Short mmCIF file of C-alpha atoms in Angstrom, two decimals:
data_model
loop_
_atom_site.label_atom_id
_atom_site.label_comp_id
_atom_site.label_asym_id
_atom_site.label_seq_id
_atom_site.Cartn_x
_atom_site.Cartn_y
_atom_site.Cartn_z
CA MET F 1 17.00 6.57 66.74
CA ALA F 2 17.88 8.58 63.62
CA ARG F 3 14.37 8.44 62.13
CA THR F 4 13.01 11.47 63.94
CA GLU F 5 10.16 13.70 62.75
CA VAL F 6 12.63 15.83 60.79
CA HIS F 7 14.37 12.86 59.15
CA ARG F 8 14.89 13.09 55.40
CA TRP F 9 16.87 10.76 53.15
CA TRP F 10 19.65 13.31 52.74
CA ARG F 11 20.31 13.96 56.43
CA PRO F 12 22.37 10.78 57.10
CA LEU F 13 24.40 11.44 53.94
CA LEU F 14 25.01 15.11 54.76
CA GLY F 15 25.78 14.21 58.34
CA THR F 16 28.37 11.66 57.25
CA LEU F 17 30.05 14.22 55.00
CA THR F 18 29.95 16.74 57.85
CA LEU F 19 31.51 14.22 60.22
CA LEU F 20 34.33 13.52 57.77
CA GLY F 21 34.90 17.17 56.88
CA VAL F 22 34.86 18.62 60.38
CA GLY F 23 36.83 15.65 61.68
CA MET F 24 39.61 16.11 59.12
CA ILE F 25 39.76 19.84 59.91
CA ALA F 26 40.14 18.98 63.60
CA VAL F 27 42.89 16.45 62.78
CA ILE F 28 44.77 18.98 60.64
CA GLY F 29 44.48 21.55 63.42
CA LEU F 30 45.83 19.07 65.96
CA LEU F 31 48.73 18.17 63.67
CA PHE F 32 49.51 21.86 63.16
CA VAL F 33 49.65 22.52 66.91
CA ALA F 34 51.80 19.42 67.47
CA THR F 35 54.16 20.48 64.67
CA VAL F 36 54.58 23.95 66.14
CA VAL F 37 55.27 22.51 69.59
CA ALA F 38 57.82 20.04 68.19
CA TRP F 39 59.51 22.79 66.19
CA ALA F 40 59.68 25.04 69.25
CA VAL F 41 61.20 22.26 71.36
CA THR F 42 63.70 20.81 68.86
CA GLY F 43 64.32 23.77 66.55
CA GLU F 44 63.67 21.58 63.51
CA MET F 45 60.57 20.97 61.44
CA PRO F 46 59.34 17.40 62.03
CA ASP F 47 58.77 14.85 59.28
CA SER F 48 55.02 14.12 59.38
CA GLY F 49 54.90 12.04 56.20
CA GLY F 50 53.79 8.41 56.06
CA ASP F 51 50.76 6.57 57.31
CA ASP F 52 51.16 7.61 60.96
CA ALA F 53 52.00 10.94 62.46
CA VAL F 54 55.71 11.19 63.31
CA ILE F 55 56.00 14.57 64.94
CA PHE F 56 58.17 14.40 68.03
CA GLU F 57 60.52 11.54 66.97
CA ASN F 58 59.51 9.95 70.25
CA ASP F 59 57.38 6.80 70.26
CA THR F 60 55.31 7.79 73.30
CA ALA F 61 54.60 11.33 72.11
CA ASP F 62 53.79 10.18 68.58
CA LEU F 63 51.47 7.47 69.93
CA ALA F 64 49.67 10.17 71.92
CA ILE F 65 49.20 12.25 68.76
CA ASN F 66 47.86 9.30 66.79
CA LEU F 67 45.39 8.39 69.54
CA ALA F 68 44.30 12.02 69.90
CA MET F 69 43.68 12.30 66.14
CA LEU F 70 41.13 9.50 66.43
CA ALA F 71 39.66 10.79 69.69
CA VAL F 72 38.66 14.13 68.11
CA PHE F 73 35.99 12.32 66.11
CA LEU F 74 33.99 11.72 69.31
CA PRO F 75 32.72 15.31 69.71
CA VAL F 76 32.44 15.60 65.91
CA ALA F 77 30.03 12.64 65.75
CA LEU F 78 27.91 14.16 68.52
CA PHE F 79 27.96 17.49 66.67
CA ALA F 80 26.79 15.86 63.41
CA ALA F 81 23.79 14.30 65.16
CA TRP F 82 22.83 17.66 66.71
CA ALA F 83 23.58 19.98 63.79
CA VAL F 84 22.48 17.91 60.80
CA GLN F 85 19.91 15.44 62.10
CA ARG F 86 18.53 17.92 64.66
CA ARG F 87 18.37 15.38 67.46
CA ARG F 88 19.90 15.00 70.89
CA PRO F 89 23.53 13.86 70.64
CA GLY F 90 22.86 11.37 73.42
CA THR F 91 20.66 9.36 71.08
CA LEU F 92 23.87 8.07 69.50
CA SER F 93 24.68 6.44 72.85
CA SER F 94 21.66 4.26 73.53
CA VAL F 95 17.90 3.94 73.32
CA ALA F 96 17.76 5.80 76.65
CA GLY F 97 19.27 8.89 75.00
CA ARG F 98 22.46 8.71 77.08
CA LEU F 99 25.17 6.34 78.25
CA ARG F 100 23.73 4.04 80.90
CA TRP F 101 26.53 4.12 83.44
CA LYS F 102 25.33 1.27 85.65
CA TRP F 103 25.17 -0.99 82.64
CA MET F 104 28.55 0.36 81.51
CA LEU F 105 30.12 -0.74 84.81
CA VAL F 106 28.72 -4.24 84.28
CA CYS F 107 30.23 -4.29 80.79
CA VAL F 108 33.58 -3.09 82.15
CA GLY F 109 33.65 -6.03 84.56
CA LEU F 110 32.81 -8.34 81.68
CA ALA F 111 35.57 -6.75 79.59
CA VAL F 112 38.12 -7.51 82.33
CA LEU F 113 37.16 -11.18 82.05
CA PHE F 114 37.45 -10.82 78.27
CA CYS F 115 41.07 -9.66 78.70
CA ILE F 116 41.87 -12.73 80.80
CA VAL F 117 40.34 -15.08 78.24
CA ALA F 118 41.99 -13.22 75.35
CA PHE F 119 45.39 -13.48 77.03
CA GLY F 120 44.89 -17.22 77.42
CA THR F 121 43.80 -17.76 73.82
CA SER F 122 46.77 -15.69 72.58
CA LEU F 123 49.13 -17.96 74.50
CA LEU F 124 47.47 -21.00 72.91
CA ALA F 125 47.80 -19.37 69.49
CA ASP F 126 51.53 -18.83 70.06
CA LEU F 127 51.94 -22.49 70.97
CA GLY F 128 50.11 -23.49 67.80
CA MET F 129 52.36 -21.48 65.49
CA PRO F 130 55.69 -23.11 64.54
CA GLY F 131 58.83 -21.18 65.33
CA THR F 132 57.35 -18.85 67.95
CA GLU F 133 59.32 -20.48 70.75
CA ALA F 134 62.56 -19.40 69.12
CA ASP F 135 61.62 -15.76 68.94
CA GLY F 136 63.32 -14.03 71.85
CA ASP F 137 63.02 -10.44 70.69
CA GLU F 138 60.09 -9.50 72.94
CA GLN F 139 61.43 -8.75 76.40
CA TRP F 140 60.17 -6.75 79.37
CA VAL F 141 61.57 -3.20 79.16
CA GLY F 142 61.40 -2.48 82.87
CA TRP F 143 59.18 -0.21 84.92
CA GLY F 144 61.15 2.91 84.05
CA GLU F 145 60.39 2.64 80.35
CA PHE F 146 56.92 1.15 80.81
CA LEU F 147 55.11 3.54 83.17
CA VAL F 148 55.05 6.73 81.07
CA PRO F 149 53.83 5.06 77.84
CA MET F 150 51.26 3.07 79.83
CA LEU F 151 50.00 6.27 81.47
CA VAL F 152 49.50 7.81 78.02
CA ILE F 153 47.71 4.67 76.88
CA VAL F 154 45.39 4.57 79.89
CA LEU F 155 44.54 8.26 79.50
CA LEU F 156 43.93 8.34 75.73
CA VAL F 157 42.84 4.88 74.61
CA PRO F 158 39.37 5.17 76.26
CA PHE F 159 38.70 8.31 74.20
CA GLN F 160 40.16 6.83 71.00
CA ALA F 161 38.19 3.59 71.28
CA THR F 162 35.00 5.38 72.31
CA ALA F 163 35.31 7.75 69.36
CA GLU F 164 35.55 4.82 66.95
CA GLU F 165 32.48 3.23 68.52
CA TYR F 166 30.46 6.45 68.22
CA VAL F 167 31.45 6.77 64.55
CA PHE F 168 31.06 3.16 63.38
CA ARG F 169 28.57 1.59 65.81
CA GLY F 170 26.78 4.81 66.70
CA TRP F 171 26.61 7.16 63.73
CA LEU F 172 27.02 4.73 60.81
CA LEU F 173 24.83 2.00 62.25
CA GLN F 174 21.99 4.49 62.78
CA ALA F 175 22.60 6.37 59.52
CA VAL F 176 22.25 3.20 57.45
CA GLY F 177 19.41 1.99 59.67
CA ALA F 178 17.46 5.18 58.98
CA CYS F 179 17.31 4.31 55.26
CA THR F 180 14.59 1.67 55.38
CA LEU F 181 13.33 2.19 51.78
CA GLU F 182 9.71 1.30 52.58
CA ASN F 183 8.56 4.49 50.82
CA SER F 184 10.60 3.84 47.69
CA ARG F 185 8.83 4.49 44.38
CA TRP F 186 10.61 1.59 42.70
CA ARG F 187 9.66 -2.05 43.10
CA ILE F 188 13.26 -3.10 43.74
CA GLY F 189 13.50 -0.50 46.52
CA ARG F 190 10.35 -1.79 48.20
CA ALA F 191 11.69 -5.34 47.91
CA LEU F 192 15.00 -4.33 49.47
CA SER F 193 13.14 -2.59 52.28
CA VAL F 194 12.55 -6.00 53.86
CA VAL F 195 16.32 -6.30 54.30
CA PHE F 196 17.00 -2.65 55.11
CA ARG F 197 14.51 -2.69 57.96
CA THR F 198 16.83 -5.14 59.73
CA PRO F 199 20.12 -4.07 61.39
CA TRP F 200 22.26 -6.16 59.05
CA PRO F 201 22.95 -3.61 56.28
CA GLY F 202 24.25 -1.19 58.89
CA ILE F 203 26.29 -3.92 60.56
CA VAL F 204 27.89 -5.05 57.30
CA ILE F 205 28.54 -1.58 55.86
CA GLY F 206 29.87 -0.18 59.12
CA SER F 207 32.12 -3.21 59.68
CA ALA F 208 33.47 -3.01 56.13
CA LEU F 209 34.36 0.67 56.54
CA PHE F 210 35.86 -0.05 59.96
CA THR F 211 38.03 -2.75 58.38
CA ALA F 212 39.07 -0.40 55.56
CA GLY F 213 40.41 2.01 58.19
CA HIS F 214 43.01 -0.55 59.27
CA GLY F 215 46.09 -1.82 57.48
CA TYR F 216 45.81 -5.53 58.17
CA THR F 217 45.99 -8.11 55.40
CA GLY F 218 45.13 -11.79 55.00
CA TRP F 219 43.37 -13.23 58.03
CA GLY F 220 43.74 -9.83 59.70
CA ILE F 221 41.00 -8.45 57.44
CA LEU F 222 38.57 -11.08 58.71
CA ASP F 223 39.76 -10.44 62.27
CA ILE F 224 38.97 -6.71 62.13
CA PHE F 225 35.70 -7.24 60.25
CA ALA F 226 34.62 -9.78 62.87
CA PHE F 227 35.43 -7.29 65.62
CA GLY F 228 33.31 -4.61 63.95
CA ALA F 229 30.41 -6.97 63.27
CA ILE F 230 30.40 -8.39 66.80
CA ALA F 231 30.55 -4.90 68.31
CA ALA F 232 27.67 -3.77 66.08
CA TRP F 233 25.61 -6.88 66.86
CA VAL F 234 26.01 -6.49 70.60
CA THR F 235 25.11 -2.80 70.24
CA VAL F 236 21.82 -3.70 68.58
CA ARG F 237 21.01 -6.52 70.99
CA THR F 238 21.73 -4.43 74.11
CA GLY F 239 20.28 -1.16 72.81
CA GLY F 240 23.40 0.94 73.21
CA LEU F 241 27.12 1.41 72.81
CA GLU F 242 28.14 0.52 76.37
CA ALA F 243 29.15 -3.11 75.73
CA ALA F 244 30.94 -2.26 72.47
CA ILE F 245 32.84 0.60 74.12
CA ALA F 246 33.95 -1.61 77.02
CA LEU F 247 35.07 -4.34 74.60
CA HIS F 248 36.97 -1.90 72.37
CA VAL F 249 38.63 -0.01 75.22
CA PHE F 250 39.91 -3.09 77.03
CA ASN F 251 40.92 -4.82 73.79
CA ASN F 252 43.07 -1.81 72.90
CA LEU F 253 44.41 -1.41 76.44
CA LEU F 254 45.55 -5.03 76.29
CA ALA F 255 47.13 -4.64 72.84
CA PHE F 256 48.86 -1.29 73.51
CA GLY F 257 49.80 -2.33 77.03
CA PHE F 258 51.65 -5.38 75.73
CA SER F 259 53.39 -3.20 73.13
CA ALA F 260 54.50 -0.80 75.85
CA ALA F 261 55.73 -3.69 77.98
CA VAL F 262 58.08 -4.89 75.23
CA GLY F 263 59.02 -1.41 73.99
CA GLU F 264 57.29 -1.60 70.60
CA LEU F 265 54.74 1.20 70.64
CA ASP F 266 54.65 1.44 66.87
CA ILE F 267 52.21 -1.41 66.17
CA VAL F 268 52.73 -2.69 62.62
CA GLN F 269 49.50 -3.66 60.86
CA GLY F 270 49.96 -6.36 58.26
CA ALA F 271 49.48 -10.08 57.79
CA VAL F 272 47.88 -12.00 60.67
CA PRO F 273 48.11 -15.81 61.05
CA TRP F 274 44.82 -17.67 61.20
CA GLN F 275 45.67 -18.88 64.71
CA VAL F 276 45.82 -15.28 65.94
CA MET F 277 42.54 -14.48 64.21
CA VAL F 278 40.82 -17.39 65.96
CA ALA F 279 42.41 -16.41 69.28
CA ASP F 280 40.99 -12.89 68.86
CA VAL F 281 37.50 -13.81 67.67
CA VAL F 282 36.67 -16.51 70.24
CA PRO F 283 36.90 -14.18 73.29
CA MET F 284 34.90 -11.52 71.41
CA VAL F 285 32.09 -13.98 70.67
CA LEU F 286 32.05 -15.10 74.31
CA PHE F 287 31.96 -11.46 75.47
CA ALA F 288 29.07 -10.59 73.14
CA ALA F 289 27.06 -13.67 74.15
CA ALA F 290 27.62 -12.94 77.85
CA ALA F 291 26.70 -9.26 77.41
CA VAL F 292 23.42 -10.10 75.67
CA TRP F 293 22.59 -12.70 78.32
CA LEU F 294 23.32 -10.27 81.15
CA ALA F 295 21.29 -7.54 79.45
CA ARG F 296 18.27 -9.85 79.41
CA ARG F 297 18.78 -10.90 83.03
CA LEU F 298 19.17 -7.31 84.23
CA GLY F 299 16.28 -5.98 82.13
CA VAL F 300 18.44 -3.56 80.14
CA ARG F 301 16.27 -1.68 77.66
CA THR F 302 16.99 -2.60 74.06
CA VAL F 303 14.39 -0.49 72.22
CA THR F 304 13.19 3.07 72.55
CA PRO F 305 10.85 3.97 75.44
CA GLY F 306 7.19 3.17 74.80
CA ALA F 307 7.75 0.00 72.80
CA ALA F 308 5.03 -2.52 73.46
CA ASP F 309 7.32 -5.46 74.07
CA GLU F 310 9.38 -3.81 76.80
CA PRO F 311 8.76 -3.98 80.57
CA PRO F 312 7.58 -0.80 82.32
CA VAL F 313 10.81 -0.42 84.31
CA THR F 314 14.35 -1.48 83.44
CA ALA F 315 17.47 -2.04 85.48
CA GLY F 316 19.94 -0.68 82.96
CA GLY F 317 18.14 2.36 81.52
CA ASP F 318 15.46 4.92 82.23
CA PRO F 319 12.00 3.97 83.45
CA ALA F 320 9.64 3.46 80.54
CA ARG F 321 8.00 6.67 79.35
CA VAL F 322 5.17 6.33 76.89
CA PRO F 323 5.06 9.52 74.81
#
């Protein structure tokens, strides 16, 4: 999708730098506005140091700021595709040049089932870890303290998760995929072109960068990398971001929703037991396999229009148009 007629080797690189630069400017602007608002309300300058934004000294408000800081990268990624690569921003979404909403609804239904399976595997993981029965710290906070944080989560997590998918499984996957090296002047470059013409370099690089953006250690690193790789793989196999977005949104809704239910909105990223990693990865693999199977059954387009191996009409995307 990124190898248009105006593609040059430097466009993905410049676009990535543009995405980072404009995105950080947007984040700084958002932090500035939040700081001014907090200062006007409390009369004191907030302490915004540390890994996360702590502006309002309120867990719900600070969670909203942190989610919003990630969400701003969604329009920035679309802008980078339009301004630097000179292509339609919708080509980041799917091979149809847009989000395929009917297919998205199917993926949402599948993601609900994913949440049920993930909840079950998490319970099994807790049973398999010694000492978890004795931990009585996590208790239901009550509807009064749950509803407002959950409303913030429901409103902002879809934008936060979608933004991450557009950056890592949209922009990065296509940026790396555009560098196929078949025109390299060096023999090693032409040899590597066999590998770079597959999706795997983009999957691995994007997943590694996605993992680096989190603070997990130990088995948690493998957990996050597996999430990124599975999301990228299902994106390639279904021809768009819809399945990955649905998976990411509902995964985060489940995680943040549980945190809101027990009054611990500040999720600490650190060491993860191997049982938790397995409990996370198994539902993801099942989701990805089911999504690919459904895409085949429903005739969802997985390559750009006009490809010889695609049917003339699809159920999940646009009718085939041979240019």
